Amino acid sequence: MTHRVGDIAAAIGATLEGDGDITITHAAEPDAAGPDALALAMSPKYAEALSKGEARAAIVWPGADWQAMGLEAAIIAPRARVTMAGLTRIFDPGQGFAPGIHPQALVDPGAEIGADVSIGPFSVIAAGARIGDRTTIGPLCYVGTGSVIGADSFLREHVSIGARVRTGARLVVQPGARIGSDGFSFVTPEKSSVEAAREEFGTSEAEGSAGQAYLRIHSLGGVEIGDDVEVGANTTIDSGTIRPTRIGNGTKLDNMVQVGHNVTVGHDTLLCGQVGLAGSCRVGNNVVLGGQVGAADNIFIGDGVVAAGATKITGNVPAGRVIMGYPATKMETQVAMYKAMRRLPRLLDEIARLQKAVFKSPSND
Amino acid sequence: MTHRVGDIAAAIGATLEGDGDITITHAAEPDAAGPDALALAMSPKYAEALSKGEARAAIVWPGADWQAMGLEAAIIAPRARVTMAGLTRIFDPGQGFAPGIHPQALVDPGAEIGADVSIGPFSVIAAGARIGDRTTIGPLCYVGTGSVIGADSFLREHVSIGARVRTGARLVVQPGARIGSDGFSFVTPEKSSVEAAREEFGTSEAEGSAGQAYLRIHSLGGVEIGDDVEVGANTTIDSGTIRPTRIGNGTKLDNMVQVGHNVTVGHDTLLCGQVGLAGSCRVGNNVVLGGQVGAADNIFIGDGVVAAGATKITGNVPAGRVIMGYPATKMETQVAMYKAMRRLPRLLDEIARLQKAVFKSPSND
Amino acid sequence: MTHRVGDIAAAIGATLEGDGDITITHAAEPDAAGPDALALAMSPKYAEALSKGEARAAIVWPGADWQAMGLEAAIIAPRARVTMAGLTRIFDPGQGFAPGIHPQALVDPGAEIGADVSIGPFSVIAAGARIGDRTTIGPLCYVGTGSVIGADSFLREHVSIGARVRTGARLVVQPGARIGSDGFSFVTPEKSSVEAAREEFGTSEAEGSAGQAYLRIHSLGGVEIGDDVEVGANTTIDSGTIRPTRIGNGTKLDNMVQVGHNVTVGHDTLLCGQVGLAGSCRVGNNVVLGGQVGAADNIFIGDGVVAAGATKITGNVPAGRVIMGYPATKMETQVAMYKAMRRLPRLLDEIARLQKAVFKSPSND
């Protein structure tokens, strides 16, 4: 597929300079860009590579002297990553899933399929499921009984949606994600060792072991997902116990994120790779949890919180706070503690010197 | 499906007060409960919501004045979560998998299928596999050659069971779990950099890199799983090398738990979300490992150990200990260290003041 | 399948002593070894078990007095794990996947299938995909459009390979791995809270939240994987944005490893279970990252680096360094800091004693 450079500039709302009639077939990094490529050179560090490459057209930083770098056309990108969003959307060839319902898909007669839906081979749509208009379901997927997938959604291959899941419009699900798995919720008939430990250390919910067999608490609540949500590869979202586990509009989950039963996540929140949210925790709006962040059960994380990668959140976090560490603290506290810790070995020497001066011996133990 | 309140009380072994003939169709939180719902109000904090709701019947805490809150019937719950176990079992509508072997399931003629087994569409049962009586295998599952699934088990969609896996009765497997993947076990022909590092820091097993190509140690041992085990969504359990990787009776694994090759886990142990057990580690009975806990290879974790979320266990842990931190210590040690660390910045000031008094200068470096 | 002990010794390049004509059917641990088993007793700690067992032949440590332990033949293993590699390869019965293309596999007429390829039931090979000679694709797999799988590869069940993935020869993929999922890359039209936090704390790339809707940056670059790579169960490798995400020759990934978009991993590197590599980070050759290690986006990890389990790497790491901790430091720094921390509570007492001696009061706050 070829595109006029002028059309690309118009489509992404950017300024064109030079010859808009040049046609290109793909985007490339400056040093790898041939004459058919649109070179991506959104900061001055790419100037040299650009001069040496064969690109005729490029996306450049504001103020770039693109003619001096041998270009015939330039698209000016004041905000590089926003430009990338527009550009990659234009050039994305997609996964190539065919339109229509594949003859080897298995759609229960009791399922309701919208207009212009695509369902891949060996996918199963259970009785009572509803698939919204223009939604694509990749190969080898499962959509469970009574579940509703919103319009204009896109499910990659190997996705499972259990029973009683309701999703909004424009859902994107990466391969192997599981939405609506059963919650991890067990109880012993009598008080357990974990309950005892929790009581001693002042934490809350009772779950645990004690030489007794576990009773299972079933998950009846399903999952409720807003509009414009993305769910990463091999991510798992458990059903709620009585009410649904909830993910708000515009929230994005990366790969291998674990969302426990009864969790509530607000809108426009980012959960990066391998984040784990334990049961019943509540995460606000516009939150960002970095990769491998963990949050304990039943806690509250306020709006706008930003947690650095690997932060382990063991208690409530007020809105707007930037946190890190295990256990999590405000980032500046963590930095101060860490600096002090690095001084510690030297401190031991200083104290020994003081002891010698005061007590005439390095230690009076 | 409707239930008499009196029947529910009897089924979960709880005391009924009031009109046992009231029928309800589902359970709900007190503020969302209509007249057909059984409101769940197992602690006094729900009293107000209950008074305002429309529920005619509720499960209440011992001593609740249920008539004053406008109820006509009450089930008394002395231990709330135990009551939830019984109640959610009664109301669980399940996943709706159909009975029998689906015509589009692929069952090898050399597989042995018990009585009243259900196998979903596009599932594959390999030669020599044995499926126990009354077991359900969801859609899109795979059961490998020579594997045995115990009676009364329930496998959700997209589960894989590799070759040489033997499971007990009443196994529950959530979507996307992998049991019997190959162990991660490689060796270099000559001693590697990791072996050198391990020797220097006094740890044990030899695995590693060195500019040499890796040789693969194959996994022949399979996996052996006891009765009443649950395996979470997208959890992985590797085969053992020579003898099986083992999971004891009554043990429950949450989502995305990693169990390495040759690991042994005892009975009635809980492994919460994203726990990782490295190869050959041994976990006792009635242990609880919180979310994101990691355990190093070849270590031993005694019976009844409780590890807080995100604990990283680098050495053996004696039975009964409550641990946390990275590296893990007894919880009280960790708390003491943490408190001291928070005092550190102030300590630096105190030492400077001492130095000034003793040496007549804040530091004599 | 039976093997002569002499043939086994020859196949793994080890020395045979005693009767090479003894035939055995499998390998076993010394205490479980019957007369048909080859007992694995590669260190003196197995001497007693061996004497008590029924094995006629064993693999033993150099210098073992095997005749005194009742054996009739012994294979001498100077390097135990290397011997295990050879031995387990000989005895591995494999997964039993049938040769040829299963009639219920779905191979697009536009796909190119090499000689002697095996494709399992309910697997889908998309248009434009190419499968190398002698490669096995297990049941319920998906290979996307335009992707190339090298010769002599082995994919277990439930694997997905998205569009635009190219792999080398002898690739091994465990169940449920996802190669070519879309990268987690979103941007807000205006500057976000994360960008602000990153600027304040001196880190780099801009991704984040701010009460604005996210724009998605699509993944066009695919994934490029070298020869002799192994990918663990439920591991995820995201496509690059413009250029491919890259994994070098001989590199092995354990279960549930997350490799973000644009990441580059060198050759002969080991990524253990649950490792997470954030977007655009670069990992060198012969690196070993222990279980649950995390690496921040855009950082560089040099050749030969060894990171202990659970290390959280937040900045560049020079070649050859052995690191641990959160945030990561040289291992010896971490050990010194940790020792000092354990002394901290006692230190507080010592300082109080100094204050008393100098100021005549335990504290002059």
mmCIF file of N, CA and C in Angstrom, chain A residues 100-193:
data_model
loop_
_atom_site.group_PDB
_atom_site.id
_atom_site.type_symbol
_atom_site.label_atom_id
_atom_site.label_comp_id
_atom_site.label_asym_id
_atom_site.label_seq_id
_atom_site.Cartn_x
_atom_site.Cartn_y
_atom_site.Cartn_z
ATOM 1 N N GLY A 100 -16.110 -11.953 8.202
ATOM 2 C CA GLY A 100 -17.143 -12.997 8.231
ATOM 3 C C GLY A 100 -16.888 -14.071 9.272
ATOM 4 N N ILE A 101 -17.862 -14.961 9.377
ATOM 5 C CA ILE A 101 -17.761 -16.049 10.350
ATOM 6 C C ILE A 101 -17.172 -17.267 9.656
ATOM 7 N N HIS A 102 -16.029 -17.708 10.123
ATOM 8 C CA HIS A 102 -15.340 -18.826 9.480
ATOM 9 C C HIS A 102 -16.205 -20.080 9.584
ATOM 10 N N PRO A 103 -16.250 -20.891 8.511
ATOM 11 C CA PRO A 103 -17.088 -22.102 8.574
ATOM 12 C C PRO A 103 -16.688 -23.053 9.701
ATOM 13 N N GLN A 104 -15.463 -22.958 10.164
ATOM 14 C CA GLN A 104 -15.055 -23.825 11.266
ATOM 15 C C GLN A 104 -15.098 -23.132 12.626
ATOM 16 N N ALA A 105 -15.726 -21.967 12.690
ATOM 17 C CA ALA A 105 -16.052 -21.384 13.995
ATOM 18 C C ALA A 105 -17.330 -22.064 14.477
ATOM 19 N N LEU A 106 -17.510 -22.138 15.786
ATOM 20 C CA LEU A 106 -18.676 -22.813 16.338
ATOM 21 C C LEU A 106 -19.507 -21.786 17.104
ATOM 22 N N VAL A 107 -20.569 -21.320 16.484
ATOM 23 C CA VAL A 107 -21.399 -20.299 17.097
ATOM 24 C C VAL A 107 -22.712 -20.938 17.538
ATOM 25 N N ASP A 108 -22.974 -20.940 18.814
ATOM 26 C CA ASP A 108 -24.204 -21.541 19.335
ATOM 27 C C ASP A 108 -25.415 -20.808 18.757
ATOM 28 N N PRO A 109 -26.452 -21.570 18.374
ATOM 29 C CA PRO A 109 -27.646 -20.908 17.823
ATOM 30 C C PRO A 109 -28.240 -19.898 18.808
ATOM 31 N N GLY A 110 -27.984 -20.087 20.073
ATOM 32 C CA GLY A 110 -28.489 -19.158 21.071
ATOM 33 C C GLY A 110 -27.610 -17.944 21.296
ATOM 34 N N ALA A 111 -26.567 -17.773 20.500
ATOM 35 C CA ALA A 111 -25.731 -16.570 20.601
ATOM 36 C C ALA A 111 -26.272 -15.502 19.656
ATOM 37 N N GLU A 112 -26.004 -14.249 19.982
ATOM 38 C CA GLU A 112 -26.497 -13.139 19.160
ATOM 39 C C GLU A 112 -25.293 -12.440 18.533
ATOM 40 N N ILE A 113 -25.208 -12.473 17.216
ATOM 41 C CA ILE A 113 -24.026 -11.940 16.540
ATOM 42 C C ILE A 113 -24.417 -10.664 15.787
ATOM 43 N N GLY A 114 -23.694 -9.552 16.032
ATOM 44 C CA GLY A 114 -24.008 -8.274 15.398
ATOM 45 C C GLY A 114 -23.672 -8.264 13.917
ATOM 46 N N ALA A 115 -23.834 -7.079 13.317
ATOM 47 C CA ALA A 115 -23.548 -6.910 11.892
ATOM 48 C C ALA A 115 -22.050 -6.848 11.657
ATOM 49 N N ASP A 116 -21.616 -7.399 10.538
ATOM 50 C CA ASP A 116 -20.213 -7.297 10.114
ATOM 51 C C ASP A 116 -19.225 -7.802 11.153
ATOM 52 N N VAL A 117 -19.612 -8.864 11.820
ATOM 53 C CA VAL A 117 -18.719 -9.475 12.807
ATOM 54 C C VAL A 117 -17.810 -10.479 12.109
ATOM 55 N N SER A 118 -16.557 -10.564 12.550
ATOM 56 C CA SER A 118 -15.647 -11.599 12.059
ATOM 57 C C SER A 118 -15.338 -12.565 13.206
ATOM 58 N N ILE A 119 -15.462 -13.852 12.926
ATOM 59 C CA ILE A 119 -15.111 -14.868 13.937
ATOM 60 C C ILE A 119 -14.186 -15.890 13.290
ATOM 61 N N GLY A 120 -13.031 -16.106 13.919
ATOM 62 C CA GLY A 120 -11.991 -16.941 13.308
ATOM 63 C C GLY A 120 -12.244 -18.425 13.465
ATOM 64 N N PRO A 121 -11.436 -19.231 12.778
ATOM 65 C CA PRO A 121 -11.585 -20.681 12.826
ATOM 66 C C PRO A 121 -11.345 -21.232 14.236
ATOM 67 N N PHE A 122 -12.094 -22.276 14.581
ATOM 68 C CA PHE A 122 -11.980 -22.974 15.865
ATOM 69 C C PHE A 122 -12.287 -22.062 17.052
ATOM 70 N N SER A 123 -12.989 -20.965 16.820
ATOM 71 C CA SER A 123 -13.467 -20.172 17.949
ATOM 72 C C SER A 123 -14.854 -20.648 18.329
ATOM 73 N N VAL A 124 -15.172 -20.506 19.619
ATOM 74 C CA VAL A 124 -16.443 -20.997 20.154
ATOM 75 C C VAL A 124 -17.189 -19.839 20.807
ATOM 76 N N ILE A 125 -18.418 -19.615 20.362
ATOM 77 C CA ILE A 125 -19.263 -18.590 20.990
ATOM 78 C C ILE A 125 -20.426 -19.342 21.645
ATOM 79 N N ALA A 126 -20.507 -19.229 22.983
ATOM 80 C CA ALA A 126 -21.478 -20.040 23.727
ATOM 81 C C ALA A 126 -22.883 -19.452 23.658
ATOM 82 N N ALA A 127 -23.841 -20.256 24.094
ATOM 83 C CA ALA A 127 -25.244 -19.843 24.131
ATOM 84 C C ALA A 127 -25.404 -18.582 24.969
ATOM 85 N N GLY A 128 -26.221 -17.682 24.492
ATOM 86 C CA GLY A 128 -26.514 -16.491 25.277
ATOM 87 C C GLY A 128 -25.455 -15.412 25.186
ATOM 88 N N ALA A 129 -24.350 -15.658 24.478
ATOM 89 C CA ALA A 129 -23.337 -14.609 24.301
ATOM 90 C C ALA A 129 -23.821 -13.616 23.253
ATOM 91 N N ARG A 130 -23.388 -12.361 23.376
ATOM 92 C CA ARG A 130 -23.745 -11.335 22.391
ATOM 93 C C ARG A 130 -22.483 -10.630 21.911
ATOM 94 N N ILE A 131 -22.311 -10.589 20.583
ATOM 95 C CA ILE A 131 -21.114 -9.960 20.004
ATOM 96 C C ILE A 131 -21.554 -8.701 19.261
ATOM 97 N N GLY A 132 -20.963 -7.548 19.621
ATOM 98 C CA GLY A 132 -21.376 -6.264 19.050
ATOM 99 C C GLY A 132 -20.990 -6.097 17.581
ATOM 100 N N ASP A 133 -21.613 -5.137 16.930
ATOM 101 C CA ASP A 133 -21.366 -4.879 15.511
ATOM 102 C C ASP A 133 -19.892 -4.595 15.242
ATOM 103 N N ARG A 134 -19.466 -5.084 14.082
ATOM 104 C CA ARG A 134 -18.113 -4.810 13.564
ATOM 105 C C ARG A 134 -16.987 -5.316 14.470
ATOM 106 N N THR A 135 -17.313 -6.235 15.357
ATOM 107 C CA THR A 135 -16.271 -6.785 16.234
ATOM 108 C C THR A 135 -15.569 -7.961 15.566
ATOM 109 N N THR A 136 -14.266 -8.063 15.777
ATOM 110 C CA THR A 136 -13.466 -9.177 15.251
ATOM 111 C C THR A 136 -13.039 -10.082 16.400
ATOM 112 N N ILE A 137 -13.313 -11.371 16.250
ATOM 113 C CA ILE A 137 -12.860 -12.374 17.213
ATOM 114 C C ILE A 137 -11.899 -13.290 16.482
ATOM 115 N N GLY A 138 -10.649 -13.315 16.921
ATOM 116 C CA GLY A 138 -9.604 -14.074 16.219
ATOM 117 C C GLY A 138 -9.818 -15.577 16.293
ATOM 118 N N PRO A 139 -8.871 -16.338 15.775
ATOM 119 C CA PRO A 139 -8.963 -17.796 15.800
ATOM 120 C C PRO A 139 -8.801 -18.335 17.219
ATOM 121 N N LEU A 140 -9.397 -19.493 17.484
ATOM 122 C CA LEU A 140 -9.146 -20.252 18.716
ATOM 123 C C LEU A 140 -9.543 -19.499 19.983
ATOM 124 N N CYS A 141 -10.577 -18.631 19.868
ATOM 125 C CA CYS A 141 -11.071 -17.890 21.034
ATOM 126 C C CYS A 141 -12.284 -18.584 21.639
ATOM 127 N N TYR A 142 -12.588 -18.224 22.876
ATOM 128 C CA TYR A 142 -13.784 -18.709 23.536
ATOM 129 C C TYR A 142 -14.521 -17.538 24.171
ATOM 130 N N VAL A 143 -15.824 -17.431 23.887
ATOM 131 C CA VAL A 143 -16.662 -16.432 24.554
ATOM 132 C C VAL A 143 -17.775 -17.177 25.277
ATOM 133 N N GLY A 144 -17.838 -17.019 26.607
ATOM 134 C CA GLY A 144 -18.695 -17.847 27.442
ATOM 135 C C GLY A 144 -20.144 -17.409 27.482
ATOM 136 N N THR A 145 -20.901 -18.226 28.139
ATOM 137 C CA THR A 145 -22.351 -18.080 28.183
ATOM 138 C C THR A 145 -22.767 -16.762 28.854
ATOM 139 N N GLY A 146 -23.667 -16.065 28.192
ATOM 140 C CA GLY A 146 -24.205 -14.835 28.757
ATOM 141 C C GLY A 146 -23.283 -13.637 28.680
ATOM 142 N N SER A 147 -22.123 -13.771 28.060
ATOM 143 C CA SER A 147 -21.185 -12.642 28.009
ATOM 144 C C SER A 147 -21.495 -11.720 26.840
ATOM 145 N N VAL A 148 -21.153 -10.452 27.009
ATOM 146 C CA VAL A 148 -21.449 -9.434 26.010
ATOM 147 C C VAL A 148 -20.146 -8.736 25.628
ATOM 148 N N ILE A 149 -19.813 -8.765 24.331
ATOM 149 C CA ILE A 149 -18.623 -8.052 23.842
ATOM 150 C C ILE A 149 -19.116 -6.844 23.049
ATOM 151 N N GLY A 150 -18.626 -5.644 23.410
ATOM 152 C CA GLY A 150 -19.100 -4.418 22.777
ATOM 153 C C GLY A 150 -18.717 -4.310 21.305
ATOM 154 N N ALA A 151 -19.281 -3.299 20.660
ATOM 155 C CA ALA A 151 -19.053 -3.082 19.236
ATOM 156 C C ALA A 151 -17.620 -2.656 18.953
ATOM 157 N N ASP A 152 -17.187 -2.874 17.705
ATOM 158 C CA ASP A 152 -15.886 -2.395 17.234
ATOM 159 C C ASP A 152 -14.719 -2.899 18.081
ATOM 160 N N SER A 153 -14.874 -4.077 18.627
ATOM 161 C CA SER A 153 -13.808 -4.650 19.449
ATOM 162 C C SER A 153 -12.916 -5.545 18.600
ATOM 163 N N PHE A 154 -11.752 -5.856 19.140
ATOM 164 C CA PHE A 154 -10.794 -6.678 18.407
ATOM 165 C C PHE A 154 -10.128 -7.646 19.361
ATOM 166 N N LEU A 155 -10.436 -8.936 19.219
ATOM 167 C CA LEU A 155 -9.807 -9.969 20.054
ATOM 168 C C LEU A 155 -8.822 -10.750 19.205
ATOM 169 N N ARG A 156 -7.578 -10.766 19.624
ATOM 170 C CA ARG A 156 -6.568 -11.589 18.956
ATOM 171 C C ARG A 156 -6.840 -13.084 19.214
ATOM 172 N N GLU A 157 -5.957 -13.945 18.755
ATOM 173 C CA GLU A 157 -6.118 -15.392 18.891
ATOM 174 C C GLU A 157 -5.999 -15.843 20.347
ATOM 175 N N HIS A 158 -6.631 -17.016 20.647
ATOM 176 C CA HIS A 158 -6.433 -17.697 21.938
ATOM 177 C C HIS A 158 -6.949 -16.915 23.141
ATOM 178 N N VAL A 159 -7.920 -16.055 22.944
ATOM 179 C CA VAL A 159 -8.465 -15.275 24.070
ATOM 180 C C VAL A 159 -9.598 -16.054 24.730
ATOM 181 N N SER A 160 -9.672 -16.044 26.076
ATOM 182 C CA SER A 160 -10.909 -16.571 26.677
ATOM 183 C C SER A 160 -11.647 -15.528 27.487
ATOM 184 N N ILE A 161 -12.929 -15.520 27.241
ATOM 185 C CA ILE A 161 -13.875 -14.673 27.970
ATOM 186 C C ILE A 161 -14.833 -15.663 28.639
ATOM 187 N N GLY A 162 -14.793 -15.731 29.982
ATOM 188 C CA GLY A 162 -15.662 -16.674 30.682
ATOM 189 C C GLY A 162 -17.124 -16.221 30.675
ATOM 190 N N ALA A 163 -17.922 -16.890 31.466
ATOM 191 C CA ALA A 163 -19.341 -16.537 31.584
ATOM 192 C C ALA A 163 -19.501 -15.206 32.316
ATOM 193 N N ARG A 164 -20.587 -14.475 31.975
ATOM 194 C CA ARG A 164 -20.964 -13.267 32.736
ATOM 195 C C ARG A 164 -19.926 -12.146 32.705
ATOM 196 N N VAL A 165 -19.334 -11.936 31.522
ATOM 197 C CA VAL A 165 -18.412 -10.811 31.325
ATOM 198 C C VAL A 165 -19.118 -9.811 30.410
ATOM 199 N N ARG A 166 -19.073 -8.523 30.747
ATOM 200 C CA ARG A 166 -19.674 -7.509 29.882
ATOM 201 C C ARG A 166 -18.617 -6.466 29.562
ATOM 202 N N THR A 167 -18.386 -6.241 28.274
ATOM 203 C CA THR A 167 -17.355 -5.272 27.904
ATOM 204 C C THR A 167 -17.968 -4.166 27.055
ATOM 205 N N GLY A 168 -17.327 -2.980 27.120
ATOM 206 C CA GLY A 168 -17.792 -1.840 26.348
ATOM 207 C C GLY A 168 -17.318 -1.894 24.907
ATOM 208 N N ALA A 169 -17.435 -0.755 24.233
ATOM 209 C CA ALA A 169 -17.041 -0.662 22.832
ATOM 210 C C ALA A 169 -15.531 -0.557 22.702
ATOM 211 N N ARG A 170 -15.039 -0.954 21.547
ATOM 212 C CA ARG A 170 -13.631 -0.769 21.167
ATOM 213 C C ARG A 170 -12.649 -1.452 22.111
ATOM 214 N N LEU A 171 -13.070 -2.579 22.674
ATOM 215 C CA LEU A 171 -12.147 -3.393 23.483
ATOM 216 C C LEU A 171 -11.083 -4.015 22.585
ATOM 217 N N VAL A 172 -9.832 -3.997 23.019
ATOM 218 C CA VAL A 172 -8.760 -4.719 22.327
ATOM 219 C C VAL A 172 -8.192 -5.755 23.294
ATOM 220 N N VAL A 173 -8.108 -7.015 22.869
ATOM 221 C CA VAL A 173 -7.561 -8.049 23.745
ATOM 222 C C VAL A 173 -6.424 -8.776 23.022
ATOM 223 N N GLN A 174 -5.282 -8.822 23.669
ATOM 224 C CA GLN A 174 -4.104 -9.488 23.099
ATOM 225 C C GLN A 174 -4.190 -11.013 23.321
ATOM 226 N N PRO A 175 -3.347 -11.779 22.616
ATOM 227 C CA PRO A 175 -3.441 -13.238 22.675
ATOM 228 C C PRO A 175 -3.333 -13.809 24.093
ATOM 229 N N GLY A 176 -4.159 -14.791 24.379
ATOM 230 C CA GLY A 176 -4.018 -15.549 25.618
ATOM 231 C C GLY A 176 -4.547 -14.873 26.865
ATOM 232 N N ALA A 177 -5.193 -13.711 26.731
ATOM 233 C CA ALA A 177 -5.765 -13.073 27.922
ATOM 234 C C ALA A 177 -6.970 -13.878 28.399
ATOM 235 N N ARG A 178 -7.188 -13.875 29.724
ATOM 236 C CA ARG A 178 -8.299 -14.611 30.339
ATOM 237 C C ARG A 178 -9.137 -13.607 31.118
ATOM 238 N N ILE A 179 -10.350 -13.415 30.694
ATOM 239 C CA ILE A 179 -11.243 -12.499 31.409
ATOM 240 C C ILE A 179 -12.385 -13.334 31.966
ATOM 241 N N GLY A 180 -12.562 -13.272 33.297
ATOM 242 C CA GLY A 180 -13.629 -14.051 33.906
ATOM 243 C C GLY A 180 -13.194 -15.409 34.426
ATOM 244 N N SER A 181 -11.920 -15.544 34.769
ATOM 245 C CA SER A 181 -11.496 -16.729 35.517
ATOM 246 C C SER A 181 -12.061 -16.621 36.935
ATOM 247 N N ASP A 182 -12.114 -17.743 37.637
ATOM 248 C CA ASP A 182 -12.685 -17.724 38.990
ATOM 249 C C ASP A 182 -11.720 -17.068 39.967
ATOM 250 N N GLY A 183 -12.256 -16.336 40.933
ATOM 251 C CA GLY A 183 -11.427 -15.703 41.952
ATOM 252 C C GLY A 183 -10.743 -16.724 42.843
ATOM 253 N N PHE A 184 -9.642 -16.290 43.463
ATOM 254 C CA PHE A 184 -8.878 -17.152 44.369
ATOM 255 C C PHE A 184 -9.346 -16.841 45.769
ATOM 256 N N SER A 185 -10.296 -17.605 46.243
ATOM 257 C CA SER A 185 -10.975 -17.249 47.474
ATOM 258 C C SER A 185 -11.357 -18.536 48.189
ATOM 259 N N PHE A 186 -10.659 -18.792 49.285
ATOM 260 C CA PHE A 186 -10.858 -20.031 50.034
ATOM 261 C C PHE A 186 -10.949 -19.690 51.505
ATOM 262 N N VAL A 187 -11.590 -20.540 52.253
ATOM 263 C CA VAL A 187 -11.736 -20.279 53.679
ATOM 264 C C VAL A 187 -11.660 -21.608 54.422
ATOM 265 N N THR A 188 -11.107 -21.543 55.628
ATOM 266 C CA THR A 188 -11.095 -22.748 56.469
ATOM 267 C C THR A 188 -12.263 -22.664 57.444
ATOM 268 N N PRO A 189 -12.841 -23.808 57.803
ATOM 269 C CA PRO A 189 -13.974 -23.800 58.732
ATOM 270 C C PRO A 189 -13.642 -23.077 60.041
ATOM 271 N N GLU A 190 -12.419 -23.295 60.545
ATOM 272 C CA GLU A 190 -12.018 -22.595 61.777
ATOM 273 C C GLU A 190 -10.947 -21.572 61.436
ATOM 274 N N LYS A 191 -10.648 -20.711 62.382
ATOM 275 C CA LYS A 191 -9.643 -19.662 62.192
ATOM 276 C C LYS A 191 -8.293 -20.258 61.796
ATOM 277 N N SER A 192 -7.605 -19.635 60.850
ATOM 278 C CA SER A 192 -6.381 -20.204 60.302
ATOM 279 C C SER A 192 -5.152 -19.438 60.752
ATOM 280 N N SER A 193 -3.986 -19.982 60.406
ATOM 281 C CA SER A 193 -2.703 -19.366 60.765
ATOM 282 C C SER A 193 -2.544 -17.984 60.135
#
